[in-house]
Amino acid sequence: MRKTGSSITGVFTGTRIDDALYEELEDALLMADTGVKATQQLLEALKRRVKETKATDPAAVKTLLADCLTELLVPLEKSLAIGAHQPTVIMVAGVNGAGKTTSIGKLTKHLADHGESVLLAAADTFRAAAREQLGVWATRNTVEIVSQEGGDPAAVSFDAVSAGKARGKDVVLVDTAGRLPTQLHLMQELQKIKRVITKADASAPHEVLLVIDGNTGQNALAQVKAFDDALQLTGLIVTKLDGTAKGGVLAAIAQERPVPVYFIGVGEKVQDLETFSAREFAQALLA
Ligand SMILES: Nc1nc2c(ncn2[C@@H]2O[C@H](COP(=O)(O)OP(=O)(O)OP(=O)(O)O)[C@@H](O)[C@H]2O)c(=O)[nH]1
Ligand SMILES: [Mg+2]
């Protein structure tokens, strides 16, 4: 997000706090995918703070902006809770290539490091390569996987949750095939997977996570809304924040559909998964 940071930071290099500064800031925030509503909210909050604190130096305004942004993002901070159910069943959805399977691989390692036993469900049954990809993560993490050649994704999910119960696993992670929210039959298929998981365990799924690519821009908000409407999301994983992602879309999500961000992906390797901190994210966005 360095590029975003420098374009926002550039706004504060002048000597005066005036309309021109706020206009430049508005442009920079919109360019960073913050969206119209969140940008307006941020500007209003910022102007209020500037008045209250009687700030006169643009550098001080930048600090105040970091505070406003942190406040906006704080509702997205939440940690993934494991242990209230056995197993905790986590369903993972998202558009093609968002980073679902990779994030599941990283999450498996994260959970295993915390002493949780994990079972993977390869409910992306469309492509053999998808099953194999998840299989590689299972091997790498030495965890079991339920996989079925050409199987029905809902049936695989049912089997995995049943196996998770029978084998006393702490967590079952269900990987699904990528799809666009406009592909109605595929969205219905996800709803079916969710319903069938509930048949295997009446309290499940306990988490329904959407994986979004941090580079998606404003469309990420549309994805959150559509998948939330279809599946009642409990959390997000935002990936690829190590690249050229602008990051501002989280402000738009916080403003319009505040689904908590459990993790962020910052690379392709197994350890490149971090918990989301509003303060750190705001600071990175303005760095
Ligand atoms: N740089 C970077 N790359 C990532 C990150 N997460 C995933 N990727 C890469 O993004 C690509 C797609 O990742 P997958 O995990 O296969 O995505 P998916 O959502 O499972 O894709 P489908 O199952 O095809 O819909 C792979 O090349 C990953 O290595 C991340 O946080 N940072
Ligand atoms: Mg995948």
Coordinates of C-alpha atoms and ligand atoms in Angstrom, one line a residue:
M1 CA 0.0 0.0 0.0
R2 CA 3.0 2.2 -0.2
K3 CA 1.9 4.0 -3.3
T4 CA -1.4 4.9 -1.7
G5 CA 0.5 6.1 1.3
S6 CA 2.7 8.4 -0.7
S7 CA -0.3 9.9 -2.6
I8 CA -2.2 10.6 0.6
T9 CA 0.9 11.7 2.5
G10 CA 1.7 14.1 -0.4
V11 CA -1.4 16.1 0.6
F12 CA 0.2 17.0 3.9
T13 CA 3.5 18.4 2.6
G14 CA 2.2 22.0 2.3
T15 CA 2.2 24.7 5.0
R16 CA -1.5 25.5 5.2
I17 CA -4.7 23.8 6.2
D18 CA -7.2 25.1 3.6
D19 CA -9.9 24.0 1.2
A20 CA -7.3 23.0 -1.4
L21 CA -5.8 20.5 1.2
Y22 CA -9.2 19.0 1.8
E23 CA -9.9 18.7 -1.9
E24 CA -6.6 17.0 -2.6
L25 CA -7.2 14.7 0.3
E26 CA -10.7 13.9 -1.0
D27 CA -9.2 12.9 -4.4
A28 CA -6.4 10.9 -2.8
L29 CA -8.9 8.9 -0.6
L30 CA -11.2 8.3 -3.6
M31 CA -8.2 7.1 -5.6
A32 CA -7.4 4.7 -2.8
D33 CA -10.8 3.0 -3.3
T34 CA -12.2 4.5 -0.1
G35 CA -15.5 5.2 -1.8
V36 CA -17.7 8.3 -1.8
K37 CA -19.5 7.6 1.5
A38 CA -16.5 6.7 3.6
T39 CA -14.5 9.5 2.1
Q40 CA -17.2 12.0 3.1
Q41 CA -17.4 10.6 6.6
L42 CA -13.7 10.7 7.0
L43 CA -13.5 14.3 5.8
E44 CA -16.2 15.4 8.1
A45 CA -14.7 13.7 11.1
L46 CA -11.3 15.1 10.2
K47 CA -12.5 18.7 9.9
R48 CA -14.2 18.4 13.3
R49 CA -11.0 17.1 14.9
V50 CA -8.9 19.8 13.3
K51 CA -11.3 22.4 14.8
E52 CA -11.3 20.8 18.2
T53 CA -7.6 20.4 18.4
K54 CA -7.0 23.8 16.8
A55 CA -4.4 22.2 14.6
T56 CA -2.5 24.6 12.4
D57 CA 0.1 22.3 10.8
P58 CA -0.8 19.9 7.9
A59 CA 1.5 17.3 9.5
A60 CA -0.8 17.3 12.6
V61 CA -3.8 16.8 10.2
K62 CA -2.2 13.7 8.9
T63 CA -2.0 12.3 12.5
L64 CA -5.6 13.2 13.0
L65 CA -6.6 11.5 9.8
A66 CA -4.9 8.3 11.0
D67 CA -7.0 8.5 14.2
C68 CA -10.2 9.0 12.1
L69 CA -9.4 6.1 9.9
T70 CA -8.6 3.9 12.8
E71 CA -11.9 4.7 14.4
L72 CA -13.7 3.9 11.2
L73 CA -11.9 0.6 10.9
V74 CA -12.1 -0.6 14.5
P75 CA -15.5 -2.2 14.1
L76 CA -13.8 -4.6 11.6
E77 CA -11.4 -5.9 14.3
K78 CA -12.4 -9.3 15.5
S79 CA -10.5 -12.5 16.2
L80 CA -11.6 -15.9 15.1
A81 CA -12.8 -17.9 18.1
I82 CA -12.3 -21.6 18.1
G83 CA -13.5 -24.0 20.8
A84 CA -17.1 -23.2 21.5
H85 CA -18.1 -26.0 19.1
Q86 CA -16.4 -29.3 18.1
P87 CA -15.7 -29.1 15.4
T88 CA -15.8 -25.4 14.5
V89 CA -17.0 -25.5 10.9
I90 CA -15.6 -22.8 8.7
M91 CA -17.0 -22.4 5.1
V92 CA -14.8 -20.3 2.8
A93 CA -16.2 -18.6 -0.3
G94 CA -15.2 -15.9 -2.9
V95 CA -14.6 -15.1 -6.5
N96 CA -12.2 -17.0 -8.7
G97 CA -8.5 -16.5 -7.7
A98 CA -9.2 -14.4 -4.6
G99 CA -6.9 -16.6 -2.6
K100 CA -9.4 -19.0 -0.9
T101 CA -7.3 -22.1 -1.1
T102 CA -4.1 -20.4 -0.2
S103 CA -5.7 -18.7 2.8
I104 CA -7.1 -22.0 3.9
G105 CA -3.6 -23.4 3.7
K106 CA -2.2 -20.6 5.8
L107 CA -5.1 -20.7 8.2
T108 CA -4.5 -24.5 8.7
K109 CA -0.9 -23.8 9.8
H110 CA -2.0 -20.9 12.0
L111 CA -4.6 -23.2 13.7
A112 CA -2.2 -26.1 14.0
D113 CA 0.4 -23.8 15.6
H114 CA -2.3 -23.0 18.2
G115 CA -2.8 -26.8 18.9
E116 CA -6.0 -27.2 16.9
S117 CA -6.6 -30.3 14.9
V118 CA -7.8 -29.5 11.4
L119 CA -9.7 -31.4 8.7
L120 CA -9.9 -30.0 5.2
A121 CA -12.9 -30.4 2.9
A122 CA -12.2 -30.1 -0.9
A123 CA -15.6 -28.9 -1.8
D124 CA -14.1 -27.3 -5.0
T125 CA -14.9 -30.4 -7.0
F126 CA -14.9 -28.8 -10.4
R127 CA -11.3 -29.1 -11.2
A128 CA -8.9 -31.9 -10.3
A129 CA -6.2 -29.3 -9.9
A130 CA -8.3 -27.6 -7.2
R131 CA -8.4 -30.8 -5.2
E132 CA -4.7 -31.4 -5.7
Q133 CA -3.9 -27.8 -4.6
L134 CA -5.7 -28.3 -1.4
G135 CA -4.1 -31.7 -1.0
V136 CA -0.7 -30.1 -1.2
W137 CA -1.6 -27.8 1.7
A138 CA -2.9 -30.8 3.6
T139 CA 0.3 -32.7 3.1
R140 CA 2.4 -29.7 4.0
N141 CA 0.5 -29.2 7.2
T142 CA 0.1 -33.0 7.8
V143 CA -3.7 -32.7 8.3
E144 CA -6.4 -35.0 6.9
I145 CA -8.5 -34.1 3.9
V146 CA -11.9 -35.2 2.6
S147 CA -11.9 -35.2 -1.1
Q148 CA -13.9 -36.9 -3.8
E149 CA -13.3 -37.1 -7.5
G150 CA -16.1 -35.4 -9.4
G151 CA -18.2 -35.4 -6.3
D152 CA -21.0 -33.0 -5.4
P153 CA -19.6 -30.1 -3.4
A154 CA -22.5 -30.3 -0.9
A155 CA -22.0 -34.0 -0.4
V156 CA -18.2 -33.6 0.1
S157 CA -19.0 -30.9 2.7
F158 CA -21.5 -33.1 4.5
D159 CA -19.0 -36.0 4.6
A160 CA -16.2 -33.7 5.9
V161 CA -18.3 -32.3 8.7
S162 CA -19.5 -35.8 9.7
A163 CA -15.9 -37.0 9.6
G164 CA -14.8 -34.0 11.6
K165 CA -17.4 -34.9 14.3
A166 CA -16.6 -38.6 14.3
R167 CA -12.8 -38.0 14.5
G168 CA -13.1 -35.3 17.1
K169 CA -11.5 -32.6 15.1
D170 CA -11.4 -29.0 16.4
V171 CA -11.9 -27.3 13.0
V172 CA -13.2 -28.3 9.6
L173 CA -12.3 -25.9 6.8
V174 CA -14.4 -26.1 3.7
D175 CA -12.8 -24.9 0.5
T176 CA -15.3 -23.9 -2.3
A177 CA -14.9 -23.2 -6.0
G178 CA -14.6 -19.6 -7.0
R179 CA -17.6 -17.9 -8.5
L180 CA -19.0 -14.5 -9.3
P181 CA -22.0 -13.2 -7.4
T182 CA -23.8 -12.7 -10.7
Q183 CA -23.7 -16.5 -11.4
L184 CA -27.0 -17.2 -9.7
H185 CA -26.9 -21.0 -9.9
L186 CA -23.4 -21.0 -8.4
M187 CA -24.5 -18.8 -5.6
Q188 CA -27.4 -21.2 -5.0
E189 CA -24.9 -24.0 -4.9
L190 CA -23.1 -22.2 -2.1
Q191 CA -26.4 -21.8 -0.2
K192 CA -26.9 -25.5 -0.7
I193 CA -23.5 -26.3 0.7
K194 CA -24.3 -24.2 3.7
R195 CA -27.7 -25.9 4.2
V196 CA -26.2 -29.4 3.9
I197 CA -23.5 -28.5 6.4
T198 CA -26.3 -27.7 8.8
K199 CA -27.7 -31.1 8.2
A200 CA -24.5 -32.7 9.3
D201 CA -24.2 -30.5 12.3
A202 CA -27.2 -28.4 13.4
S203 CA -25.1 -25.6 14.8
A204 CA -22.8 -25.4 11.7
P205 CA -21.4 -23.6 9.8
H206 CA -20.1 -21.5 12.7
E207 CA -18.2 -19.2 10.4
V208 CA -18.8 -18.2 6.8
L209 CA -15.8 -16.4 5.4
L210 CA -15.5 -14.4 2.3
V211 CA -12.0 -14.1 0.8
I212 CA -11.5 -10.9 -1.1
D213 CA -8.5 -9.8 -3.2
G214 CA -7.2 -6.5 -1.8
N215 CA -6.6 -5.3 -5.4
T216 CA -10.2 -5.5 -6.4
G217 CA -11.0 -1.9 -5.6
Q218 CA -14.6 -0.8 -5.1
N219 CA -15.9 -4.1 -6.5
A220 CA -14.8 -5.7 -3.3
L221 CA -17.6 -3.9 -1.5
A222 CA -20.1 -5.2 -4.1
Q223 CA -18.7 -8.7 -3.5
V224 CA -19.1 -8.4 0.3
K225 CA -22.7 -7.2 -0.1
A226 CA -23.7 -10.0 -2.6
F227 CA -22.0 -12.8 -0.7
D228 CA -23.4 -11.5 2.6
D229 CA -26.9 -11.3 1.2
A230 CA -26.6 -14.9 0.0
L231 CA -24.7 -16.5 2.9
Q232 CA -24.8 -14.2 5.9
L233 CA -21.1 -13.8 6.2
T234 CA -19.4 -13.9 9.6
G235 CA -16.0 -12.7 8.5
L236 CA -13.5 -11.6 5.8
I237 CA -10.0 -12.5 4.8
V238 CA -8.4 -9.8 2.6
T239 CA -5.6 -11.1 0.5
K240 CA -2.7 -9.8 -1.6
L241 CA -2.1 -6.7 0.6
D242 CA 1.6 -7.2 -0.1
G243 CA 1.2 -6.1 -3.7
T244 CA -0.2 -2.9 -5.2
A245 CA -3.5 -3.0 -3.3
K246 CA -4.7 0.4 -2.4
G247 CA -6.4 -0.8 0.8
G248 CA -9.0 2.0 1.1
V249 CA -11.8 -0.3 0.3
L250 CA -11.8 -1.5 3.9
A251 CA -12.9 1.9 4.9
A252 CA -15.8 1.6 2.4
I253 CA -16.6 -1.9 3.8
A254 CA -16.5 -0.5 7.4
Q255 CA -18.9 2.2 6.4
E256 CA -21.4 0.2 4.4
R257 CA -21.2 -3.5 5.3
P258 CA -19.0 -3.9 8.4
V259 CA -18.2 -7.6 8.2
P260 CA -15.2 -8.2 10.5
V261 CA -11.8 -8.9 9.0
Y262 CA -10.3 -11.9 10.7
F263 CA -7.1 -12.1 8.7
I264 CA -5.1 -10.3 6.0
G265 CA -2.9 -12.1 3.4
V266 CA 0.4 -10.5 2.8
G267 CA 2.2 -13.0 0.6
E268 CA 2.0 -16.4 -1.0
K269 CA 3.9 -18.3 1.8
V270 CA 2.3 -20.2 4.6
Q271 CA 3.4 -17.6 7.2
D272 CA 2.0 -14.7 5.2
L273 CA -1.3 -14.4 7.2
E274 CA -1.8 -11.7 9.8
T275 CA -4.6 -10.7 12.1
F276 CA -6.2 -7.4 11.2
S277 CA -5.4 -4.4 13.4
A278 CA -7.3 -1.1 12.6
R279 CA -4.5 1.1 13.9
E280 CA -1.8 -0.8 12.0
F281 CA -3.8 -0.8 8.8
A282 CA -4.6 2.9 9.0
Q283 CA -0.9 3.7 9.6
A284 CA 0.2 1.5 6.7
L285 CA -2.4 3.2 4.5
L286 CA -0.8 6.6 5.3
A287 CA 2.8 5.5 5.5
Ligands
LIG1 N1 1.0 -12.0 -3.3 C1 0.0 -12.7 -2.8 N2 -0.5 -13.7 -3.5 C2 -1.5 -14.4 -3.0 C3 -2.1 -14.2 -1.7 N3 -3.0 -15.1 -1.4 C4 -3.1 -15.8 -2.5 N4 -2.2 -15.5 -3.5 C5 -2.0 -16.0 -4.8 O1 -3.2 -15.9 -5.6 C6 -3.3 -16.9 -6.5 C7 -4.7 -17.5 -6.4 O2 -4.8 -18.1 -5.1 P1 -5.8 -19.4 -4.8 O3 -5.6 -19.6 -3.3 O4 -5.6 -20.5 -5.7 O5 -7.2 -18.7 -5.1 P2 -8.6 -19.3 -5.0 O6 -9.5 -18.3 -4.5 O7 -8.6 -20.6 -4.2 O8 -8.9 -19.6 -6.6 P3 -10.0 -20.5 -7.2 O9 -10.1 -21.7 -6.4 O10 -9.5 -20.8 -8.6 O11 -11.2 -19.7 -7.3 C8 -2.2 -17.9 -6.2 O12 -1.1 -17.7 -7.1 C9 -1.8 -17.5 -4.8 O13 -0.4 -17.8 -4.5 C10 -1.5 -13.1 -0.9 O14 -1.9 -12.7 0.2 N5 -0.5 -12.4 -1.5
MG2 MG -9.2 -22.5 -4.8

